[in-house]
PDB file of C-alpha atoms and ligand atoms in Angstrom:
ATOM      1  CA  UNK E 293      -4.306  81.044 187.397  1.00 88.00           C
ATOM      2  CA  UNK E 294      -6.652  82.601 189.818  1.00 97.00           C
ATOM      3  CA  UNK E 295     -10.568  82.514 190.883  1.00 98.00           C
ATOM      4  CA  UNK E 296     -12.940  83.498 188.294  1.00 98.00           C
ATOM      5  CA  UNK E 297     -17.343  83.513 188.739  1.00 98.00           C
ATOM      6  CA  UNK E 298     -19.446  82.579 185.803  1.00 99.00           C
ATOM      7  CA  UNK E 299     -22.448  83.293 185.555  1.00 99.00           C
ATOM      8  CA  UNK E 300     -24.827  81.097 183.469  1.00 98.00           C
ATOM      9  CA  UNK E 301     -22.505  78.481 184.062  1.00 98.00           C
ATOM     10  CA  UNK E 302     -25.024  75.934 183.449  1.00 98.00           C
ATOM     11  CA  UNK E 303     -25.229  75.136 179.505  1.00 98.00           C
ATOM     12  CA  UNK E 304     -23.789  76.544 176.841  1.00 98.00           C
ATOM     13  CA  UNK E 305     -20.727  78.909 176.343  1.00 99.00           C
ATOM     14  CA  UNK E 306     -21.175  79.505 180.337  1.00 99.00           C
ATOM     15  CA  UNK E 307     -20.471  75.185 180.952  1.00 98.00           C
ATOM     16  CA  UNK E 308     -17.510  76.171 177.933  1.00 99.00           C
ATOM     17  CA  UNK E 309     -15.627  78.539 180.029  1.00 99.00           C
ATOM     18  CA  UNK E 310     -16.018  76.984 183.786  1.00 99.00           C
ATOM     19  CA  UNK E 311     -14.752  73.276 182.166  1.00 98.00           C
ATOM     20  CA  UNK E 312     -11.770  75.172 180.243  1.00 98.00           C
ATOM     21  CA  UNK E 313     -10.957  77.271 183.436  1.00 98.00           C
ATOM     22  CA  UNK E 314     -11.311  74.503 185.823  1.00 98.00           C
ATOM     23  CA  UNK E 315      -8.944  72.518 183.471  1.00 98.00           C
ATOM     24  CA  UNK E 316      -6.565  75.489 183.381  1.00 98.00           C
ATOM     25  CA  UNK E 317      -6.332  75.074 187.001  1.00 98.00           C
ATOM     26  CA  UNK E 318      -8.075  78.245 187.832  1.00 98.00           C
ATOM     27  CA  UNK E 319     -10.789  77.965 191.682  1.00 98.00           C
ATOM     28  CA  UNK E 320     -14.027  78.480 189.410  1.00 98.00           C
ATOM     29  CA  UNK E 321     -17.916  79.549 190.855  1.00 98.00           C
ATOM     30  CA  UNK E 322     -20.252  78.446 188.317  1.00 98.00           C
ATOM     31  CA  UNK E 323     -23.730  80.271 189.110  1.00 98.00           C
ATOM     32  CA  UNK E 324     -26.839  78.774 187.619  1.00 98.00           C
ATOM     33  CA  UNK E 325     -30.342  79.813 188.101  1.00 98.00           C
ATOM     34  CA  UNK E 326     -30.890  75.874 189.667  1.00 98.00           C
ATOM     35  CA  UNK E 327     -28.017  73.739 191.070  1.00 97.00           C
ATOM     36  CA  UNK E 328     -30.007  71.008 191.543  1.00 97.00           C
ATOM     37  CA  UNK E 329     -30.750  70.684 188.110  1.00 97.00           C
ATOM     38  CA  UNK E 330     -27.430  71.998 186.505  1.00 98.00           C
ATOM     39  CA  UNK E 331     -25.676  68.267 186.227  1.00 98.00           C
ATOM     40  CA  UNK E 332     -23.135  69.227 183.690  1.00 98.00           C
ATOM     41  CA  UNK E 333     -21.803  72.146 185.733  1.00 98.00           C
ATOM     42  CA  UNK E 334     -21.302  69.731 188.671  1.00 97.00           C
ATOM     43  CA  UNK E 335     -19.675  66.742 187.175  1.00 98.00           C
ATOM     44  CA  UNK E 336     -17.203  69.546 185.817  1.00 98.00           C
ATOM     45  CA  UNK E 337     -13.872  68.074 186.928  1.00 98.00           C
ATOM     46  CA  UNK E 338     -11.425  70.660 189.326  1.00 98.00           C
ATOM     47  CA  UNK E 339     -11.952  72.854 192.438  1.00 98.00           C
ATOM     48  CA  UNK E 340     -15.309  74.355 190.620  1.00 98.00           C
ATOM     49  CA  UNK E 341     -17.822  75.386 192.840  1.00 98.00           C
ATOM     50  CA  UNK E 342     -21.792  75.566 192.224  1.00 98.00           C
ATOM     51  CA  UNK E 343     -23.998  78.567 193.376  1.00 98.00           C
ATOM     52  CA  UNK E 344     -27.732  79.447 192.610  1.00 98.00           C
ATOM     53  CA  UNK E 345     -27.556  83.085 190.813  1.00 98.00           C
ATOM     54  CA  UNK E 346     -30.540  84.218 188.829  1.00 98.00           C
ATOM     55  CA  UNK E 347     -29.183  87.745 188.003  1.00 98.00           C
ATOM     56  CA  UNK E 348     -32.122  89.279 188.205  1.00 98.00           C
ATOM     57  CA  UNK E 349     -32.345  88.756 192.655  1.00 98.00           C
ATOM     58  CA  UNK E 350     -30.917  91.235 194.720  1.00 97.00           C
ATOM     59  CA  UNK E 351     -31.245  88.397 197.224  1.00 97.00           C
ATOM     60  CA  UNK E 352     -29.677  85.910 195.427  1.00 97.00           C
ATOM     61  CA  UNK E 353     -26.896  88.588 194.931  1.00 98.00           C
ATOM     62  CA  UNK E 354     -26.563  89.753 198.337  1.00 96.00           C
ATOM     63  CA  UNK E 355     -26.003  86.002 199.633  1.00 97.00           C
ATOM     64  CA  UNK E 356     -23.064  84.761 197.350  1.00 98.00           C
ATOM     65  CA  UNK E 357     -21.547  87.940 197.999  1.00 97.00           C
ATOM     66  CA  UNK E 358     -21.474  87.205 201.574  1.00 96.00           C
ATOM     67  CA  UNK E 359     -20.770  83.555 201.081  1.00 96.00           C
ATOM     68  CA  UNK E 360     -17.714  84.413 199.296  1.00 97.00           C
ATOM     69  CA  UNK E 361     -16.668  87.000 201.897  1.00 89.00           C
ATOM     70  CA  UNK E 362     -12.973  88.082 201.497  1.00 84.00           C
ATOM     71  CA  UNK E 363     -12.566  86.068 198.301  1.00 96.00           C
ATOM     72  CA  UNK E 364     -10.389  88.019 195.624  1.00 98.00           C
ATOM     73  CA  UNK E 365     -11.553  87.423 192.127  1.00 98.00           C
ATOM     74  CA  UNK E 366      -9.475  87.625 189.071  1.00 98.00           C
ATOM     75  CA  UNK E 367     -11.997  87.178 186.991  1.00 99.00           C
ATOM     76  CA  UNK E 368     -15.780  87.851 186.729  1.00 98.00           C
ATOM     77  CA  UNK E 369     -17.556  86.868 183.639  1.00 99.00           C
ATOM     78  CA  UNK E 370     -21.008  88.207 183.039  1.00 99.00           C
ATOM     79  CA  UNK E 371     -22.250  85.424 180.734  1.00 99.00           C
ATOM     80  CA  UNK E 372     -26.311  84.678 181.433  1.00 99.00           C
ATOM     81  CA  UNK E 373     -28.581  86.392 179.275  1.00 98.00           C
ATOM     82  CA  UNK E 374     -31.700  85.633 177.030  1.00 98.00           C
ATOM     83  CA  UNK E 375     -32.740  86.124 173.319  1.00 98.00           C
ATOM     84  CA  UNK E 376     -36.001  87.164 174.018  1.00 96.00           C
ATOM     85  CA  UNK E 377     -38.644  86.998 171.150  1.00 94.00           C
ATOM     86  CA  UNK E 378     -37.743  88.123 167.645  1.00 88.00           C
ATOM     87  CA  UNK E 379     -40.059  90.956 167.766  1.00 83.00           C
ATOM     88  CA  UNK E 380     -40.134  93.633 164.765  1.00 87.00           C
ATOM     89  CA  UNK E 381     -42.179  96.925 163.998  1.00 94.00           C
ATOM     90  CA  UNK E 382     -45.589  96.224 164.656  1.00 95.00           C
ATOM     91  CA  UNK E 383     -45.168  92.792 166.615  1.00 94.00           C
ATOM     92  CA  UNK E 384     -43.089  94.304 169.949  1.00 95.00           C
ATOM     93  CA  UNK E 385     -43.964  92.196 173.073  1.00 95.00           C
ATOM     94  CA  UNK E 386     -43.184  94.908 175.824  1.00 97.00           C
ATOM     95  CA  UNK E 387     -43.927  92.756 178.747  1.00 97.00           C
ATOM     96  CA  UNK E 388     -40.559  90.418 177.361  1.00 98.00           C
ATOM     97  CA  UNK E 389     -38.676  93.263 176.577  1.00 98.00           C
ATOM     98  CA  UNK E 390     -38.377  94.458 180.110  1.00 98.00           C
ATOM     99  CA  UNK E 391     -37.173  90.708 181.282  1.00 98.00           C
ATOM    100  CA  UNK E 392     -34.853  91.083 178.122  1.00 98.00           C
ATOM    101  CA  UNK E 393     -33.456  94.169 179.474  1.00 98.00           C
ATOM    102  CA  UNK E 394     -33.593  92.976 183.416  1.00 98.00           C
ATOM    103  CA  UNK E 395     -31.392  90.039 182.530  1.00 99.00           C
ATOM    104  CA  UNK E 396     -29.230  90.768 179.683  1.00 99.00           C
ATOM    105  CA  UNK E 397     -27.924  94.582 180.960  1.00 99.00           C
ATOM    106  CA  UNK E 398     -29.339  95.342 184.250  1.00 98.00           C
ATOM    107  CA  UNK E 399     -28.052  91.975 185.631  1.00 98.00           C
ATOM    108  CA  UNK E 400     -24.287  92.508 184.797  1.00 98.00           C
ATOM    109  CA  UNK E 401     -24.635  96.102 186.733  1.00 98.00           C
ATOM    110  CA  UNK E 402     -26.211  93.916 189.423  1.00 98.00           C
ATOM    111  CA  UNK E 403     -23.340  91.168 189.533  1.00 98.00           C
ATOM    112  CA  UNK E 404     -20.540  94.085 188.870  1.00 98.00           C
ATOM    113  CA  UNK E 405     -21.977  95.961 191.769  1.00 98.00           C
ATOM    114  CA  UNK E 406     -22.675  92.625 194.220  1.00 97.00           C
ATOM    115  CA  UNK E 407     -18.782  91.573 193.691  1.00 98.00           C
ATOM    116  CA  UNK E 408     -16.838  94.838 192.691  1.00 98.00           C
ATOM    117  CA  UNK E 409     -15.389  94.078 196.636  1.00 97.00           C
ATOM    118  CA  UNK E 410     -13.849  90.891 195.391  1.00 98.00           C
ATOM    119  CA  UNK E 411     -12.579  92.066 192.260  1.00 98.00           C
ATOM    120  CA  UNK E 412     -10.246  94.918 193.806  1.00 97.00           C
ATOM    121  CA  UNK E 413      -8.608  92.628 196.010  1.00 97.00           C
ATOM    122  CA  UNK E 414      -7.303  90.635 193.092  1.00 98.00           C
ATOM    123  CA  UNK E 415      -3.721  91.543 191.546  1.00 97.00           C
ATOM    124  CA  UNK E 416      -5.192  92.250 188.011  1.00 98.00           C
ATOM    125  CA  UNK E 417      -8.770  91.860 188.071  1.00 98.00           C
ATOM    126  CA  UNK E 418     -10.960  91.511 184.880  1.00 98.00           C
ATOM    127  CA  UNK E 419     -14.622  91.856 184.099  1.00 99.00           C
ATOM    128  CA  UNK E 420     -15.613  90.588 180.908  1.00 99.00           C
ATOM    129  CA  UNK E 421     -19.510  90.988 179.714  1.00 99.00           C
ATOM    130  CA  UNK E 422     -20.900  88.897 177.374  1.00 99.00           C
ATOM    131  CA  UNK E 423     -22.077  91.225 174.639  1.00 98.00           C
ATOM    132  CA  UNK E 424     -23.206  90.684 170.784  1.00 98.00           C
ATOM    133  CA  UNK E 425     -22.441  91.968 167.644  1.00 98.00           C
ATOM    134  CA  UNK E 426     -26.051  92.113 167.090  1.00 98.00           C
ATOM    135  CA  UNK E 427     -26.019  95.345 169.484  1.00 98.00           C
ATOM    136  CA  UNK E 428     -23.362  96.855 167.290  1.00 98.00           C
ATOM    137  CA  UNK E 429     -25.398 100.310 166.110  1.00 98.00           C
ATOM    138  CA  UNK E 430     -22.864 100.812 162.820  1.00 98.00           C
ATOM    139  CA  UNK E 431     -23.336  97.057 162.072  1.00 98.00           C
ATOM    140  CA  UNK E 432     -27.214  96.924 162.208  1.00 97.00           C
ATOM    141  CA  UNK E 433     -28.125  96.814 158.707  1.00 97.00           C
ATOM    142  CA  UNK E 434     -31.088  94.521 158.848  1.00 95.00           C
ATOM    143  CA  UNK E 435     -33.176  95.735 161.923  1.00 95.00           C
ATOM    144  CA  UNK E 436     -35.167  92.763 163.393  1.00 94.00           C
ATOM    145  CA  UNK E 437     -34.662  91.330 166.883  1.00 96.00           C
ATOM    146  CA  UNK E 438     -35.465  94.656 168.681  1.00 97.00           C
ATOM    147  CA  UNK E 439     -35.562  93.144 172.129  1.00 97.00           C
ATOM    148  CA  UNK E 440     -31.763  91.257 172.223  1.00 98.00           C
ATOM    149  CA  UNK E 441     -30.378  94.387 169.849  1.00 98.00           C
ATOM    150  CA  UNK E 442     -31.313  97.088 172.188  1.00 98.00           C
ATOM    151  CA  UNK E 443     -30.660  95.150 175.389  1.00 98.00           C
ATOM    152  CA  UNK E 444     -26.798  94.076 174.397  1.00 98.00           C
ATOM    153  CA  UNK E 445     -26.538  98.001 172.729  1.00 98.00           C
ATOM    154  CA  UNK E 446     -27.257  99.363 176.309  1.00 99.00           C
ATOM    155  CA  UNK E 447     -25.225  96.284 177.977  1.00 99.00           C
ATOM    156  CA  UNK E 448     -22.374  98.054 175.723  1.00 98.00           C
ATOM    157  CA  UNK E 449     -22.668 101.571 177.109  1.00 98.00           C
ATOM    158  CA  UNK E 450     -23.156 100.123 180.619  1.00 98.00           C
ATOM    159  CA  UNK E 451     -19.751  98.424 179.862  1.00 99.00           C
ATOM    160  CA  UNK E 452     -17.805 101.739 179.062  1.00 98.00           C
ATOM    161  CA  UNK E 453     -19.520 103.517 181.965  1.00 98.00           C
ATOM    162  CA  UNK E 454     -18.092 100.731 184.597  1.00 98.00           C
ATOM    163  CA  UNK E 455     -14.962 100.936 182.568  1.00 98.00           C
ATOM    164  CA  UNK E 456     -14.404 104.575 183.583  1.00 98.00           C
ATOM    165  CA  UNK E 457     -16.041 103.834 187.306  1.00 98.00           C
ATOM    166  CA  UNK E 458     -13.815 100.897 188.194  1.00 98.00           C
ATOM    167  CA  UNK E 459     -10.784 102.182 186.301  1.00 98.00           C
ATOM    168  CA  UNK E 460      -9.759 103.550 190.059  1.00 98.00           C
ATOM    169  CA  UNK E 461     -10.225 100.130 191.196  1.00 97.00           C
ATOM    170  CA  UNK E 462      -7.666  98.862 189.398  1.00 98.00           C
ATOM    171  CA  UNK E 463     -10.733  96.171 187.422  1.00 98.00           C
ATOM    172  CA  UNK E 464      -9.797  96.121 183.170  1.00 98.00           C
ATOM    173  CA  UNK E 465     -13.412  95.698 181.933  1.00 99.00           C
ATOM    174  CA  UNK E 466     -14.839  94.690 178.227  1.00 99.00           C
ATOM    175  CA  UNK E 467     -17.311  93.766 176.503  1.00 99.00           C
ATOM    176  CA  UNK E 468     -16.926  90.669 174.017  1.00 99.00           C
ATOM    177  CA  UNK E 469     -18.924  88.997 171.501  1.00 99.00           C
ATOM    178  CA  UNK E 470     -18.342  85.409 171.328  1.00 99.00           C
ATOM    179  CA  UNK E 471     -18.869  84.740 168.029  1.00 98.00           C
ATOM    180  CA  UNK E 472     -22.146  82.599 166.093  1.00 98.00           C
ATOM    181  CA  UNK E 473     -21.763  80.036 168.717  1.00 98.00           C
ATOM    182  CA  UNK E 474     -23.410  76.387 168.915  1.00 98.00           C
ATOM    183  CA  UNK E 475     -25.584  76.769 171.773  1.00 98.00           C
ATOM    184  CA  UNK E 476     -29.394  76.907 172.879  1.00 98.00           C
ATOM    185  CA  UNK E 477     -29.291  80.024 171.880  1.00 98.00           C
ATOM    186  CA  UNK E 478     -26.679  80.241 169.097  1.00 98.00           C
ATOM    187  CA  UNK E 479     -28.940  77.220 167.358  1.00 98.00           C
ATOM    188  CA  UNK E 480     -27.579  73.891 165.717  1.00 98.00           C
ATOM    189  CA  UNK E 481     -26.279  76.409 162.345  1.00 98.00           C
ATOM    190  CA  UNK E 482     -24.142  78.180 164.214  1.00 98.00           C
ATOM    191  CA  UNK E 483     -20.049  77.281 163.187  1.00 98.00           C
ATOM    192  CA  UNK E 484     -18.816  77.989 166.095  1.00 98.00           C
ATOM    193  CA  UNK E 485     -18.032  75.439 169.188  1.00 98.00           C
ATOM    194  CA  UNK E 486     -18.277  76.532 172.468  1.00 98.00           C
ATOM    195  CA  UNK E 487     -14.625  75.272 173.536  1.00 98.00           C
ATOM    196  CA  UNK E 488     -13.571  77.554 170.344  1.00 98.00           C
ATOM    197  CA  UNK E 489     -15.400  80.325 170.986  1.00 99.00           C
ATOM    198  CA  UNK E 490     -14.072  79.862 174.768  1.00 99.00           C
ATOM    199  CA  UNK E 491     -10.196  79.850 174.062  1.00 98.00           C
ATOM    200  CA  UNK E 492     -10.144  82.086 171.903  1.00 99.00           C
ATOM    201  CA  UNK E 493     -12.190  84.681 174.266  1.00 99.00           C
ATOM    202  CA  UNK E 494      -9.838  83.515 176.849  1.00 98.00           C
ATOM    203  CA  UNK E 495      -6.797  84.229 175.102  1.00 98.00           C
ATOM    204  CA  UNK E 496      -8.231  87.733 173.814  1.00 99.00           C
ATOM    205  CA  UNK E 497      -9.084  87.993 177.895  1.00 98.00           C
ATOM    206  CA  UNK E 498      -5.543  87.226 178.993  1.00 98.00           C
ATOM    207  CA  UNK E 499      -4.103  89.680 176.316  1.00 98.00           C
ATOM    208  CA  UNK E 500      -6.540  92.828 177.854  1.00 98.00           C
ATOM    209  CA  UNK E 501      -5.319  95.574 179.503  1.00 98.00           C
ATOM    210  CA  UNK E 502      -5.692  98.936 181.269  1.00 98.00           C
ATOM    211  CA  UNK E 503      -5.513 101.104 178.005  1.00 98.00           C
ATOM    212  CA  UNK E 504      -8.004  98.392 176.170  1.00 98.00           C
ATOM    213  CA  UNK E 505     -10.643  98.577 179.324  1.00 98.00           C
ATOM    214  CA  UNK E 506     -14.156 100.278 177.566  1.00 98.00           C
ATOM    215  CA  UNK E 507     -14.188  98.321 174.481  1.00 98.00           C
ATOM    216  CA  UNK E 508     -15.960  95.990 172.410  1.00 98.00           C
ATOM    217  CA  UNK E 509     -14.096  93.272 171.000  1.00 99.00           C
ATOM    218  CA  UNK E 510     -14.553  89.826 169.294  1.00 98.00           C
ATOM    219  CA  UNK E 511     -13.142  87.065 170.555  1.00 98.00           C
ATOM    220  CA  UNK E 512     -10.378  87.061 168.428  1.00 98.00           C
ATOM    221  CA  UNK E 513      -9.851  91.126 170.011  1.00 98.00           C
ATOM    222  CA  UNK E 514     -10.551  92.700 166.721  1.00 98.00           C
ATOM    223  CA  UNK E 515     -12.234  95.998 168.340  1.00 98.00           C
ATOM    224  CA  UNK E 516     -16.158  96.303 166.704  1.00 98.00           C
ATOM    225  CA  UNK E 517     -17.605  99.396 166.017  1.00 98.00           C
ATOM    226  CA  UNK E 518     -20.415 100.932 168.581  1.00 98.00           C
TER     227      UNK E 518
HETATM  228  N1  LIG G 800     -24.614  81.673 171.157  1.00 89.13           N
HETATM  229  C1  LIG G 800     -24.352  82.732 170.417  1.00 89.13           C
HETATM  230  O1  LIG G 800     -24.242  82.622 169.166  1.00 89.13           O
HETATM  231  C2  LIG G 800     -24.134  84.093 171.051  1.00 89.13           C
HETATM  232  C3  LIG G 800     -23.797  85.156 170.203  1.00 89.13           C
HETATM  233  C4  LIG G 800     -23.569  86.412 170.758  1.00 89.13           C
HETATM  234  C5  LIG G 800     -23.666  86.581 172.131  1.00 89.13           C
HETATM  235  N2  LIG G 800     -24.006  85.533 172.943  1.00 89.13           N
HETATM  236  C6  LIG G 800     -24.106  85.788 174.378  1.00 89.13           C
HETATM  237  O2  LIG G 800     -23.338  84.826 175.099  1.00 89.13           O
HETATM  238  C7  LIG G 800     -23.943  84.558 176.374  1.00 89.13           C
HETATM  239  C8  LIG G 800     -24.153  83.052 176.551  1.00 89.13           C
HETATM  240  O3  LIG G 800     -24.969  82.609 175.475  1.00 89.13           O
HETATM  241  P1  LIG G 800     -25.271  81.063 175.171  1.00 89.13           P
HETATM  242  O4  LIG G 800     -25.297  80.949 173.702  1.00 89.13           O
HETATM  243  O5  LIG G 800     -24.394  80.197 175.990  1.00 89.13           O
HETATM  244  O6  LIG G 800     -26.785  80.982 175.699  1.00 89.13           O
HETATM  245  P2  LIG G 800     -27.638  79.728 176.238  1.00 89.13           P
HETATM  246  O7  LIG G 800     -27.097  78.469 175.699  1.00 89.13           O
HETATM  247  O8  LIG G 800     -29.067  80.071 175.972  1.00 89.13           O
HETATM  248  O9  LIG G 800     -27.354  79.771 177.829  1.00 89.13           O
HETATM  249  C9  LIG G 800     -27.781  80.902 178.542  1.00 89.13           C
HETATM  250  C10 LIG G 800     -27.332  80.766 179.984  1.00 89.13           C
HETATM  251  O10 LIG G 800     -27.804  81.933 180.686  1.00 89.13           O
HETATM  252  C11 LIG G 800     -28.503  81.487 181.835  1.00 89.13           C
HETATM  253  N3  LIG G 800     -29.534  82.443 182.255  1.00 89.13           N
HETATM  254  C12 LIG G 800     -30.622  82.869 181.573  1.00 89.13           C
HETATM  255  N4  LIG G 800     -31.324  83.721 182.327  1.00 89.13           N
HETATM  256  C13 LIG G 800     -30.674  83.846 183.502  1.00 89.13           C
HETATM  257  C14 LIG G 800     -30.891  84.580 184.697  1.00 89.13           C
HETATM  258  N5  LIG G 800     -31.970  85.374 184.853  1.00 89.13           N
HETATM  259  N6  LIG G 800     -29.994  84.469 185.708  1.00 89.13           N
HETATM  260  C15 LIG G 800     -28.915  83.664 185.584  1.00 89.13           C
HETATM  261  N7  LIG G 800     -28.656  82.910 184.504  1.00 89.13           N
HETATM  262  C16 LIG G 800     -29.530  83.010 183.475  1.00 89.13           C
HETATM  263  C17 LIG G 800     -29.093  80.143 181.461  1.00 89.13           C
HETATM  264  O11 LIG G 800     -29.421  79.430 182.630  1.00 89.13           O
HETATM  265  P3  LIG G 800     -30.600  78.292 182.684  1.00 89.13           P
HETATM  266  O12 LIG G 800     -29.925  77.014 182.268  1.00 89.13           O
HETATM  267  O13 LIG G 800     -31.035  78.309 184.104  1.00 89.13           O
HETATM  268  O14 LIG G 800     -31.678  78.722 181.737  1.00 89.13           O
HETATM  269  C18 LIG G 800     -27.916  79.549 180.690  1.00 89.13           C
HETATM  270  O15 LIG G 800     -26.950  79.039 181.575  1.00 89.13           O
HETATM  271  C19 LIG G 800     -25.247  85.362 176.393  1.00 89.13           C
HETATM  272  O16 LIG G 800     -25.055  86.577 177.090  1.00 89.13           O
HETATM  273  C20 LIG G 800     -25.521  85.644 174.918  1.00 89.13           C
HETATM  274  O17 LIG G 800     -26.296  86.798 174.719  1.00 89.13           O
HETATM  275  C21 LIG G 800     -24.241  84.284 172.424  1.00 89.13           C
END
């Protein structure tokens, strides 16, 4: 067990991993966009901690990464991110594609930058960003959903490129999708729970290490192709 941040903690397969952490007995900072509406997060049971994070403020950055101060973390899991409209040739909103982009790949550099200090002073630190299969280049057979595609593709590359920068550092870092999962954005079809999607991430997590750091997995840890 150690400390791990969420971020996006508030709903979703974000609420999934800070309740099955916090139940593992691991110190858990949930970040949400608004504490004082994210109810579920803070009725979460264990030493779980609320903080505001939209991950697209520097501001908000800077400030939990000097409220946490010498804190080691084990575990950082770059979670938030949007679905953006569905888009397709012709019908491109550009205006949400940049928020798209801002949240869903330049906010993991942003958190990976704000608390690469706190990962290195962990044992075996791990940095795990929530990516889709939907970026998957080989996989896209289908087009549609330009906005979510392109942003997880590049959240993909950004993943390797840390991988190689932090592999100094001693932080293992990988991108995983979670599978179709029953969320706000995964939609009521979806077949997967989060707590399922969650354990089995976790135990693909806990099984990660130095010469897997780069890659894309799903949550079972089956690699998928770029
Ligand atoms: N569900 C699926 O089937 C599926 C499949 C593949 C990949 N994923 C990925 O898994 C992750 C979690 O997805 P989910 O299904 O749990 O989504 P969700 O139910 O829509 O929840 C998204 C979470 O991200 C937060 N968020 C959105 N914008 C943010 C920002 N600017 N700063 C901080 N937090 C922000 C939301 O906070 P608020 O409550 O404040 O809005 C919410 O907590 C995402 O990265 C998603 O792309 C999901």
């Amino acid at each position: 067990m150690g400390t791990a941040l969420i971020t996006g903690a508030s709903r979703g397969i974000g609420l999934a991993f800070a309740r099955r952490l916090a139940a593992d007995g691991w110190r858990v900072h949930g970040c949400c966009r608004m504490p004082e509406k994210a109810r579920a997060l803070k009725d979460v049971e264990g030493d779980v901690e609320c903080h505001r994070l939209d991950v697209t403020n520097g501001l908000h950055l800077r400030a939990l990464g000097r409220e946490l101060a010498d804190e080691p973390l084990d575990l950082l899991i770059n979670n938030a991110g949007i679905f953006g409209p569905r888009g397709g040739f012709g019908r491109i909103a550009y205006e949400d594609w940049l928020q798209v982009f801002d949240v869903n790949t330049l906010g993991p550099m942003r958190v990976a930058e704000a608390f690469v200090r706190h990962l290195e002073r962990a044992e075996s630190p791990k940095l795990i960003n929530l990516s889709s299969r939907l970026g998957s280049i080989a996989e896209n057979d289908s087009s549609g959903w330009h906005l979510y595609r392109s942003s997880k593709a590049a959240l993909n590359m950004v993943t390797k490129c840390m991988a190689i920068d932090l592999a100094p550092r001693g932080v293992v870092v990988a991108a995983l999708h979670p599978g179709w999962v029953r969320t706000d954005m995964g939609g009521r079809s979806a077949p997967v729970v989060p707590d399922d999607s969650v354990d089995a991430m976790l135990a693909t997590i806990d099984r990660l290490g130095t010469d897997d750091s780069g890659g894309f997995y799903a949550s079972d840890g089956e690699p998928i192709p770029w």
